[in-house]
Coordinates of C-alpha atoms and ligand atoms in Angstrom, one line a residue:
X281 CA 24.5 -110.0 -1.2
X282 CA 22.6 -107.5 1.0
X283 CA 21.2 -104.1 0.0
X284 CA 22.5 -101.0 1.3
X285 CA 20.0 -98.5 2.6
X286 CA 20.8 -95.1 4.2
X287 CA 18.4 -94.2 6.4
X288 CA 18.5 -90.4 7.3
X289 CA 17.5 -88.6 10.4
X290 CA 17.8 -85.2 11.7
X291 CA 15.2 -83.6 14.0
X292 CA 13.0 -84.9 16.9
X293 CA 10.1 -86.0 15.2
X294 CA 12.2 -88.3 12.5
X295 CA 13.4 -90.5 15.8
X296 CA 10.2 -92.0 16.6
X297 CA 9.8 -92.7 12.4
X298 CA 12.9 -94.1 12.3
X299 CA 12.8 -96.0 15.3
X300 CA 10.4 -98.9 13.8
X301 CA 12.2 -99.1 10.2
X302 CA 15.5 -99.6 12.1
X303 CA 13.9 -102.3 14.1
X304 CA 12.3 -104.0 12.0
X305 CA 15.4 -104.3 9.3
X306 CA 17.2 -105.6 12.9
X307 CA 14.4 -108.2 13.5
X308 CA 14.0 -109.7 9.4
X309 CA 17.6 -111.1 8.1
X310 CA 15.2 -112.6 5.6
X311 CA 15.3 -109.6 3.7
X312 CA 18.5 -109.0 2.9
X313 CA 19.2 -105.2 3.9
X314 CA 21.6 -103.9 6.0
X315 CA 21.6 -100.3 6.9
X316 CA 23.9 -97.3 7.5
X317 CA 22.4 -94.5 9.7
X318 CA 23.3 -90.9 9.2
X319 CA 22.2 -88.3 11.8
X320 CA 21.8 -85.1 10.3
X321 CA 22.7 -82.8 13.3
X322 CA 19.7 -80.7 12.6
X323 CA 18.7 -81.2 16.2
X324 CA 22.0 -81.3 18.5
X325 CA 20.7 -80.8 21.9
X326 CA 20.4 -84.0 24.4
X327 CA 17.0 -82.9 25.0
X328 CA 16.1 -83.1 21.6
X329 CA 17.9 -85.7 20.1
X330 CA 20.2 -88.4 22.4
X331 CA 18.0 -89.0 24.7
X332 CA 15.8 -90.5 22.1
X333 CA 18.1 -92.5 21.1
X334 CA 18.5 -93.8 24.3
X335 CA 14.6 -94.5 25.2
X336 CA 13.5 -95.9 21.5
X337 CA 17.0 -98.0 21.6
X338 CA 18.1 -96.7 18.3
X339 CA 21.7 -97.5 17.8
X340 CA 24.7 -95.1 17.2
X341 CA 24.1 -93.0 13.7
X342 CA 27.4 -94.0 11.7
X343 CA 27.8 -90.7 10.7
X344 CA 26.7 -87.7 12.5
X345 CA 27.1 -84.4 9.9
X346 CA 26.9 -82.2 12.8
X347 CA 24.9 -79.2 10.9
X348 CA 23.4 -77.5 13.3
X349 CA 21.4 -74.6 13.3
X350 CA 20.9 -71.9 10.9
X351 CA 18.8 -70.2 7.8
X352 CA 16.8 -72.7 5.8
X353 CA 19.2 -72.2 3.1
X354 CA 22.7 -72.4 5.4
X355 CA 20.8 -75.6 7.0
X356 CA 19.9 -77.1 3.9
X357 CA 23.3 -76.3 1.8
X358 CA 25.2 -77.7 4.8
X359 CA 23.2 -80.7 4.9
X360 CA 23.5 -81.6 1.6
X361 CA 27.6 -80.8 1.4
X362 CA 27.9 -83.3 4.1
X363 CA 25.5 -86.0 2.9
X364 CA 27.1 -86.0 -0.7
X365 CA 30.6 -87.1 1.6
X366 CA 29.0 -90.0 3.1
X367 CA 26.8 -91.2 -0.4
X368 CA 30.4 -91.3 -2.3
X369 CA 31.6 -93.2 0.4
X370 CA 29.2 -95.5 1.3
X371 CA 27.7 -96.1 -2.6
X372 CA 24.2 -97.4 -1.3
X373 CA 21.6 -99.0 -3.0
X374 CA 19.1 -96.8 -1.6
X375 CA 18.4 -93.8 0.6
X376 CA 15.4 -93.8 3.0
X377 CA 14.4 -90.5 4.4
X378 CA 11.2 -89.9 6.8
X379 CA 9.1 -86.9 7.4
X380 CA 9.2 -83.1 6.4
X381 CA 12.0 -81.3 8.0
X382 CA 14.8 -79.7 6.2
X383 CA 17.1 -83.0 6.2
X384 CA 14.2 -84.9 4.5
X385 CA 14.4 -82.5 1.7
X386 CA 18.2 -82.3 1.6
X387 CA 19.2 -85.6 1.9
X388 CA 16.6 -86.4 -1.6
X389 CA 18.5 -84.0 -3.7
X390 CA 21.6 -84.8 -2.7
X391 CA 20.8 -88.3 -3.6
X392 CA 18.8 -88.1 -6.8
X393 CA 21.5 -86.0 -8.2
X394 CA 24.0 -88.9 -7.4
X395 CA 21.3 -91.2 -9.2
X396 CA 20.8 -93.4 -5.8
X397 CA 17.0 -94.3 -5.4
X398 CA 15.2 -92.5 -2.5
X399 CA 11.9 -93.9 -0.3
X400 CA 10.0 -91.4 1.4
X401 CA 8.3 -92.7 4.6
X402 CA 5.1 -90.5 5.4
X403 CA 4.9 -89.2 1.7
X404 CA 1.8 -87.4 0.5
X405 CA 0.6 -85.6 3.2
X406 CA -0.2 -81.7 2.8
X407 CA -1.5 -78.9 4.3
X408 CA -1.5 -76.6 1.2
X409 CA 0.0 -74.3 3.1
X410 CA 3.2 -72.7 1.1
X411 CA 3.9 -70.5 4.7
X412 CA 5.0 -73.5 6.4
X413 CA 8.8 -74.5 5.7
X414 CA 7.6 -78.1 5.9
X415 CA 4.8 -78.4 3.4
X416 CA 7.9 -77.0 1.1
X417 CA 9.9 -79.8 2.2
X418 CA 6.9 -82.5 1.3
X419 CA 6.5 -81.3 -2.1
X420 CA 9.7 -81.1 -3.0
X421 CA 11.2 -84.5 -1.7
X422 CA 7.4 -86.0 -3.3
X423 CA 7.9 -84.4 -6.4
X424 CA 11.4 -86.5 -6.8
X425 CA 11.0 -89.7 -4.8
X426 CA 10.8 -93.4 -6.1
X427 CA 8.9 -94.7 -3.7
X428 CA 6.0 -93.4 -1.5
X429 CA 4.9 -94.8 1.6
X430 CA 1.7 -93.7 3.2
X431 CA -0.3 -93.6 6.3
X432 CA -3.3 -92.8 4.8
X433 CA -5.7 -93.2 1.5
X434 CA -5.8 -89.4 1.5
X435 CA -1.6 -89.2 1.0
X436 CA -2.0 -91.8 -1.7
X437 CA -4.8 -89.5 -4.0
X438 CA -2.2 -86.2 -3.1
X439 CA 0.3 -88.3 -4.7
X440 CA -2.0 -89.6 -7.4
X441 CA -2.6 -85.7 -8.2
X442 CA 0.6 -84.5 -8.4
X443 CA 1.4 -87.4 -10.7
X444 CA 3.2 -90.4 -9.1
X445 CA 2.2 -93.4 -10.6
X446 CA 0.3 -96.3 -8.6
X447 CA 3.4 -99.0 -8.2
X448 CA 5.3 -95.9 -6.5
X449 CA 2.6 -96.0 -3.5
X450 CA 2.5 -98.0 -0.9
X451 CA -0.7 -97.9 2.0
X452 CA 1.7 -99.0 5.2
X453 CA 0.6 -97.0 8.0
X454 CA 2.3 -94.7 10.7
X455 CA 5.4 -95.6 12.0
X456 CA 5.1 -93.2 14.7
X457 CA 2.1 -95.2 15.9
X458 CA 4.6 -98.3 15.4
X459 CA 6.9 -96.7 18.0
X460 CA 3.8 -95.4 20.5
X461 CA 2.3 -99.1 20.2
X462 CA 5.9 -100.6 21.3
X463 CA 6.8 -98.3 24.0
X464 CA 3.3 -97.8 25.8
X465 CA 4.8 -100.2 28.4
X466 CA 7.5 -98.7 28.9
X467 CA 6.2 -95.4 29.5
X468 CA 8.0 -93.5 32.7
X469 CA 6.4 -91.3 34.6
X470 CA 7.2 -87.5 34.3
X471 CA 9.9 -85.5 37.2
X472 CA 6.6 -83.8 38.4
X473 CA 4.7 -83.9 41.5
X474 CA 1.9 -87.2 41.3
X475 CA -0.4 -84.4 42.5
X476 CA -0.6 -82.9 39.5
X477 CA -0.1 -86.2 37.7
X478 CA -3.3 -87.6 39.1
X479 CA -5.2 -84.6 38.8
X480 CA -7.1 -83.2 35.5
X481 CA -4.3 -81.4 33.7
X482 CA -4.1 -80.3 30.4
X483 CA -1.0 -80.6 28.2
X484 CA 0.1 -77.5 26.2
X485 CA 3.5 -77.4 23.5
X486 CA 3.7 -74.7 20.8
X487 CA 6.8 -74.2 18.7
X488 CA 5.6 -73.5 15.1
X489 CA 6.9 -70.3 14.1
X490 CA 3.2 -69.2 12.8
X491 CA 2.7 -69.3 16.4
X492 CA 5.9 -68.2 18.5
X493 CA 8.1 -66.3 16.1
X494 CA 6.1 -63.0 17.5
X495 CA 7.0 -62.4 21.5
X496 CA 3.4 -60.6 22.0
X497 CA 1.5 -62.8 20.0
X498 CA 3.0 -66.1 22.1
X499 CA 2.3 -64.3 25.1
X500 CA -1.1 -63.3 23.9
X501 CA -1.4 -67.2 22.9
X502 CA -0.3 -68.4 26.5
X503 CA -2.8 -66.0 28.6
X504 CA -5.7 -67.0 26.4
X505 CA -5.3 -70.6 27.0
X506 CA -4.5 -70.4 31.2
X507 CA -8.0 -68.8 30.6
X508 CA -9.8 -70.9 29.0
X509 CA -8.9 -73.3 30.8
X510 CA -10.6 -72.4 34.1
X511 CA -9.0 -73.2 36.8
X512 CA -6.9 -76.3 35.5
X513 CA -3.5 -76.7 35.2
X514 CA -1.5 -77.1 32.3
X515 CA 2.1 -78.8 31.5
X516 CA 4.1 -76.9 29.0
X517 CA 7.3 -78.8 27.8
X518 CA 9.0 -75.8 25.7
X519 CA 11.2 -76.3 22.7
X520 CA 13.8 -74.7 22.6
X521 CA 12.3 -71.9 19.8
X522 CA 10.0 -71.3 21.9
X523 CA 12.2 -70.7 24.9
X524 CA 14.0 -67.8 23.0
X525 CA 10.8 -66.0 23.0
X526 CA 9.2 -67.1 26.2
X527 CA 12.4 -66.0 28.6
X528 CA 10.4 -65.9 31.8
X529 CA 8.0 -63.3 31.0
X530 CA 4.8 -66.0 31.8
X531 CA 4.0 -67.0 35.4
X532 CA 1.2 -68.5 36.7
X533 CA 0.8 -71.3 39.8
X534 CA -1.5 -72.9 37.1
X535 CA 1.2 -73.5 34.2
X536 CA 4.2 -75.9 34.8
X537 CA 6.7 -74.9 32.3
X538 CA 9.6 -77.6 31.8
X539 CA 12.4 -78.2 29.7
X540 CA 11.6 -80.6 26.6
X541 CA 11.0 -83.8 27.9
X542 CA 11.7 -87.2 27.5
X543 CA 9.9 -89.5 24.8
X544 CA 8.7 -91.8 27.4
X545 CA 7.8 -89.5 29.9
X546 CA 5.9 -87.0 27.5
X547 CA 3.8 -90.3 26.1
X548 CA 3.0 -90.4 29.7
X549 CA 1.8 -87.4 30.3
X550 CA 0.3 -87.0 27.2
X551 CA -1.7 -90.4 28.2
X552 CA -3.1 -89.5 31.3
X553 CA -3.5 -86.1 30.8
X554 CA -7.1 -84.9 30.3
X555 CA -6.6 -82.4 27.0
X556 CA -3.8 -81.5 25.0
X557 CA -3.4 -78.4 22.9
X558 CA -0.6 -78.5 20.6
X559 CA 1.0 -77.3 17.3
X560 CA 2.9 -80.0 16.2
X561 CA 2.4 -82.5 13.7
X562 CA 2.8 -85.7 15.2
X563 CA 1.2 -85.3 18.7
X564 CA -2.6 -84.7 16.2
X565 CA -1.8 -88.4 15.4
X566 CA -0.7 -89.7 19.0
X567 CA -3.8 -88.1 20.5
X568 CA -6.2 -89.6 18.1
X569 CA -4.5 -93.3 18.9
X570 CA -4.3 -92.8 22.7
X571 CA -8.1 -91.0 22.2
X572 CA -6.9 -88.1 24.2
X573 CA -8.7 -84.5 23.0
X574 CA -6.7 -82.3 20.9
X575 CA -6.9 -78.8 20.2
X576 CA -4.6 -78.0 17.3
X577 CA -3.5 -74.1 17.5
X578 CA -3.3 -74.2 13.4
X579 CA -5.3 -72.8 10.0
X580 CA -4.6 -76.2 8.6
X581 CA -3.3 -79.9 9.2
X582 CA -1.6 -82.0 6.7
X583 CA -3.0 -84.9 9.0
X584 CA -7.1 -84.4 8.3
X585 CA -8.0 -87.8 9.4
X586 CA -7.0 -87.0 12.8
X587 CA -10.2 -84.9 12.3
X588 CA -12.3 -87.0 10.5
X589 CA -11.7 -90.0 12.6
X590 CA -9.9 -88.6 15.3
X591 CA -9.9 -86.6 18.4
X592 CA -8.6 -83.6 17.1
X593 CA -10.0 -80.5 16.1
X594 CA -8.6 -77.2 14.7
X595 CA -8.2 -73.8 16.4
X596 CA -6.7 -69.8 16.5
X597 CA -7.2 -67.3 18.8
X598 CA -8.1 -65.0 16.0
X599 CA -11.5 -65.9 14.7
X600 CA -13.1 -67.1 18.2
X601 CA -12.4 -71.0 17.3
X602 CA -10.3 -71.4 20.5
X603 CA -13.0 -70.7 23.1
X604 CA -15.9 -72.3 21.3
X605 CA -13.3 -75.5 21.0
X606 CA -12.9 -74.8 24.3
X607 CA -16.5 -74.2 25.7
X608 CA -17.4 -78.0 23.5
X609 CA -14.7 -79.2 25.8
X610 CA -15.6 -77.7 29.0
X611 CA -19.5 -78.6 28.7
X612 CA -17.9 -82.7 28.3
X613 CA -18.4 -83.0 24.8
X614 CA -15.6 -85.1 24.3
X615 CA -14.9 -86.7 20.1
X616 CA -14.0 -90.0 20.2
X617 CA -11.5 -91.4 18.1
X618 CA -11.8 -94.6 16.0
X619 CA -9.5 -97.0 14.7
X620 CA -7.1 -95.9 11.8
X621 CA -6.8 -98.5 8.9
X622 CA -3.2 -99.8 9.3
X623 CA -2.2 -97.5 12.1
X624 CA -1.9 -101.0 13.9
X625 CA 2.1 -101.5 15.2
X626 CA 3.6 -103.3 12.1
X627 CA 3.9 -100.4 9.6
X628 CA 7.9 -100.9 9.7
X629 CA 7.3 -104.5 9.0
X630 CA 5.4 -103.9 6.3
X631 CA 7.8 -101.4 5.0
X632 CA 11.0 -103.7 5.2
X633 CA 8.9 -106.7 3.7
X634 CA 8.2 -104.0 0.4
X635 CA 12.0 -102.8 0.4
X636 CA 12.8 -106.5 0.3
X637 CA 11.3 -106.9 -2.6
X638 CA 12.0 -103.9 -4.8
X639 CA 15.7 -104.1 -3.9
Ligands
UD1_834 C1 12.2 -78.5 13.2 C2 11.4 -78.8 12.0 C3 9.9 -79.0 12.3 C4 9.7 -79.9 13.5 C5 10.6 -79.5 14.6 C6 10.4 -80.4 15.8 C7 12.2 -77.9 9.8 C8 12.0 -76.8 8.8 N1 11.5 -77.8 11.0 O1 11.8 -77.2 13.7 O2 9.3 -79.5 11.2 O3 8.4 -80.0 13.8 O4 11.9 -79.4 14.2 O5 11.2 -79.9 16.9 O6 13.0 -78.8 9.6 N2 17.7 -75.4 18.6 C9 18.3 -75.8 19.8 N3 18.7 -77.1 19.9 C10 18.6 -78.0 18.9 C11 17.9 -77.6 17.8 C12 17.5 -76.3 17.6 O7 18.5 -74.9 20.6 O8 19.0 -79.1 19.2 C13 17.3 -74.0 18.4 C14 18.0 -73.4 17.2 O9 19.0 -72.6 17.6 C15 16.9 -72.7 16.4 C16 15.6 -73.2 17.0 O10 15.9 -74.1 18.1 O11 17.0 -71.3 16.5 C17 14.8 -73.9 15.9 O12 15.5 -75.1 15.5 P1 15.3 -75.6 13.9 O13 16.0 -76.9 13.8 O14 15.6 -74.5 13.0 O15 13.8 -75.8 13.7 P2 12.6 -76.3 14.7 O16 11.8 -75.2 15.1 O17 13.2 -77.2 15.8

């Protein structure tokens, strides 16, 4: 008989994880699992949520626990009140959850306490930063989890230190790279005028609250970079965090503010766009794979060998490291990225094939 696996997701990011795992189960009957998909509800909006769905052809969640917004603690308490529902129900043999949001973390206690096995995809990776909600979310799930799969050496000895054994760990890859890999041909291009697109423009998304929670300091944040970056435009996709702060207090003919875009149109942009500055996790590692510069407006990255062997590089507008980022840039010194051990297109493959055989 087939294994059950629950696979959990709840905010943007977790769509492009998912996206390969669920395929790859699709595309290998040889391994005998069949899976259940549970949509948290932590992100609701169509612009952050259906429509990628719709682009990475995920199909319908099963269950969608409608959360919502709310505190950490509302967020998480509601997530796991619903989740227990659909683990009594649906009895599986194991849950798989990706990432570092609040669902991640919900959805493994929830389970562990029922006894169900969990798999964390993208376990192991820290920024030893206890400020941020998600490096909270890594340690706990990692600190509870059966199985650990990584997309880096690095996650594996953060895991070795904090005591999981070596048959927990599995070296896969990214499967965010999986989905980037499948859907570069598919990429559409952007609702924007091609003047811009075939121009030098630079791509700018901030939604960290480190960085937008204060109104003056965001403002502060967007002046300085429509500065720095002399003369060239920028395209500013704004979550919807950041939108609550932002109103319209910014103008400038130089920034194009939008709403949050589209998976395949922000790969596009993103890919022929000529520097990106970003907070976010996952767009360190999609820059580094489409070799794309990256300023990262951050202390710290969970994701270091986006520095190491990527493009990115790490910057604030406190302590002067934005401008001389900047000024490396503007002179043409550009880093070039090289290739990522197993950051290669079949991480969900290789993930399925390892489920296979501990179930
Ligand atoms: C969450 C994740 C973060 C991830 C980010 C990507 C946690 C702790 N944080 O942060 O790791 O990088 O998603 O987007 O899990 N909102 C909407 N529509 C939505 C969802 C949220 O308008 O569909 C609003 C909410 O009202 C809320 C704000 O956006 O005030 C933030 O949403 P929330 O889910 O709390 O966290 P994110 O900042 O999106």
């Amino acid at each position: 008989m087939n294994k059950k696996i629950v696979v959990v997701a709840g905010a943007r990011p977790n769509f492009m994880k998912i996206a390969s795992i669920v395929h790859a189960i699709e595309e290998t009957p040889s391994a005998g699992l069949d899976f259940v998909l549970v949509h948290t509800g932590q992100h609701y909006d169509k612009l952050l949520s259906d429509n990628f769905f719709e682009d990475l052809r995920i199909p319908n969640p099963n269950y969608n626990l409608a959360v919502g917004s709310g505190s950490h603690a509302k967020q998480t308490a509601e997530i796991m009140v619903a989740f227990e529902g659909v683990l009594q129900k649906e009895r599986p043999d194991l849950v798989l959850v990706v990432g570092d949001v609040n669902s991640t973390m919900a959805c493994t206690l929830t389970a562990k306490k029922m006894n169900i096995k969990v798999a964390h995809i993208e376990a192991g990776i820290r920024s030893f930063d206890l400020d941020m909600p998600e490096e909270i979310n890594r340690m706990v799930t990692d600190s509870i989890a059966d199985y650990f799969f990584t997309t880096t050496q690095i996650a594996n000895t953060n895991l070795r230190n904090a005591g999981a054994k070596g048959n927990q760990i599995f070296l896969v890859g990214n499967t965010m790279i999986d989905t980037l890999i499948s859907n570069q041909c598919r990429i559409s291009k952007p609702d924007l005028p091609d003047e811009l697109l075939d121009s030098n423009y630079a791509v700018l998304t901030l939604h960290r609250p480190s960085n937008v929670d204060s109104e003056r300091e965001l403002i502060n944040t967007i002046t300085k970079v429509m500065e720095e970056l002399k003369g060239m435009k920028a395209v500013f996709p704004v979550h919807p965090r950041t939108a609550k702060q932002l109103k319209n207090r910014v103008k400038s003919n130089l920034l194009v503010i939008t709403p949050p875009m589209r998976y395949l149109e922000f790969i596009y942009l993103i890919k022929n766009s000529s520097l990106v500055i970003t907070d976010s996790g996952g767009i360190q590692e999609e820059t580094t794979y489409l070799n794309i510069p990256c300023i990262t407006l951050r202390k710290n990255t969970e994701r270091p060998e986006t520095i190491d062997l990527g493009t990115n590089v790490l910057a604030n507008m406190k302590d002067g490291t934005f401008e001389s980022a900047m000024r490396v840039f503007n002179e043409g010194f550009i880093k070039n990225a090289k290739n990522i051990p197993f950051w290669d297109g079949k991480t969900g493959k290789r993930i399925v094939d390892t489920l296979s055989k501990i179930l």
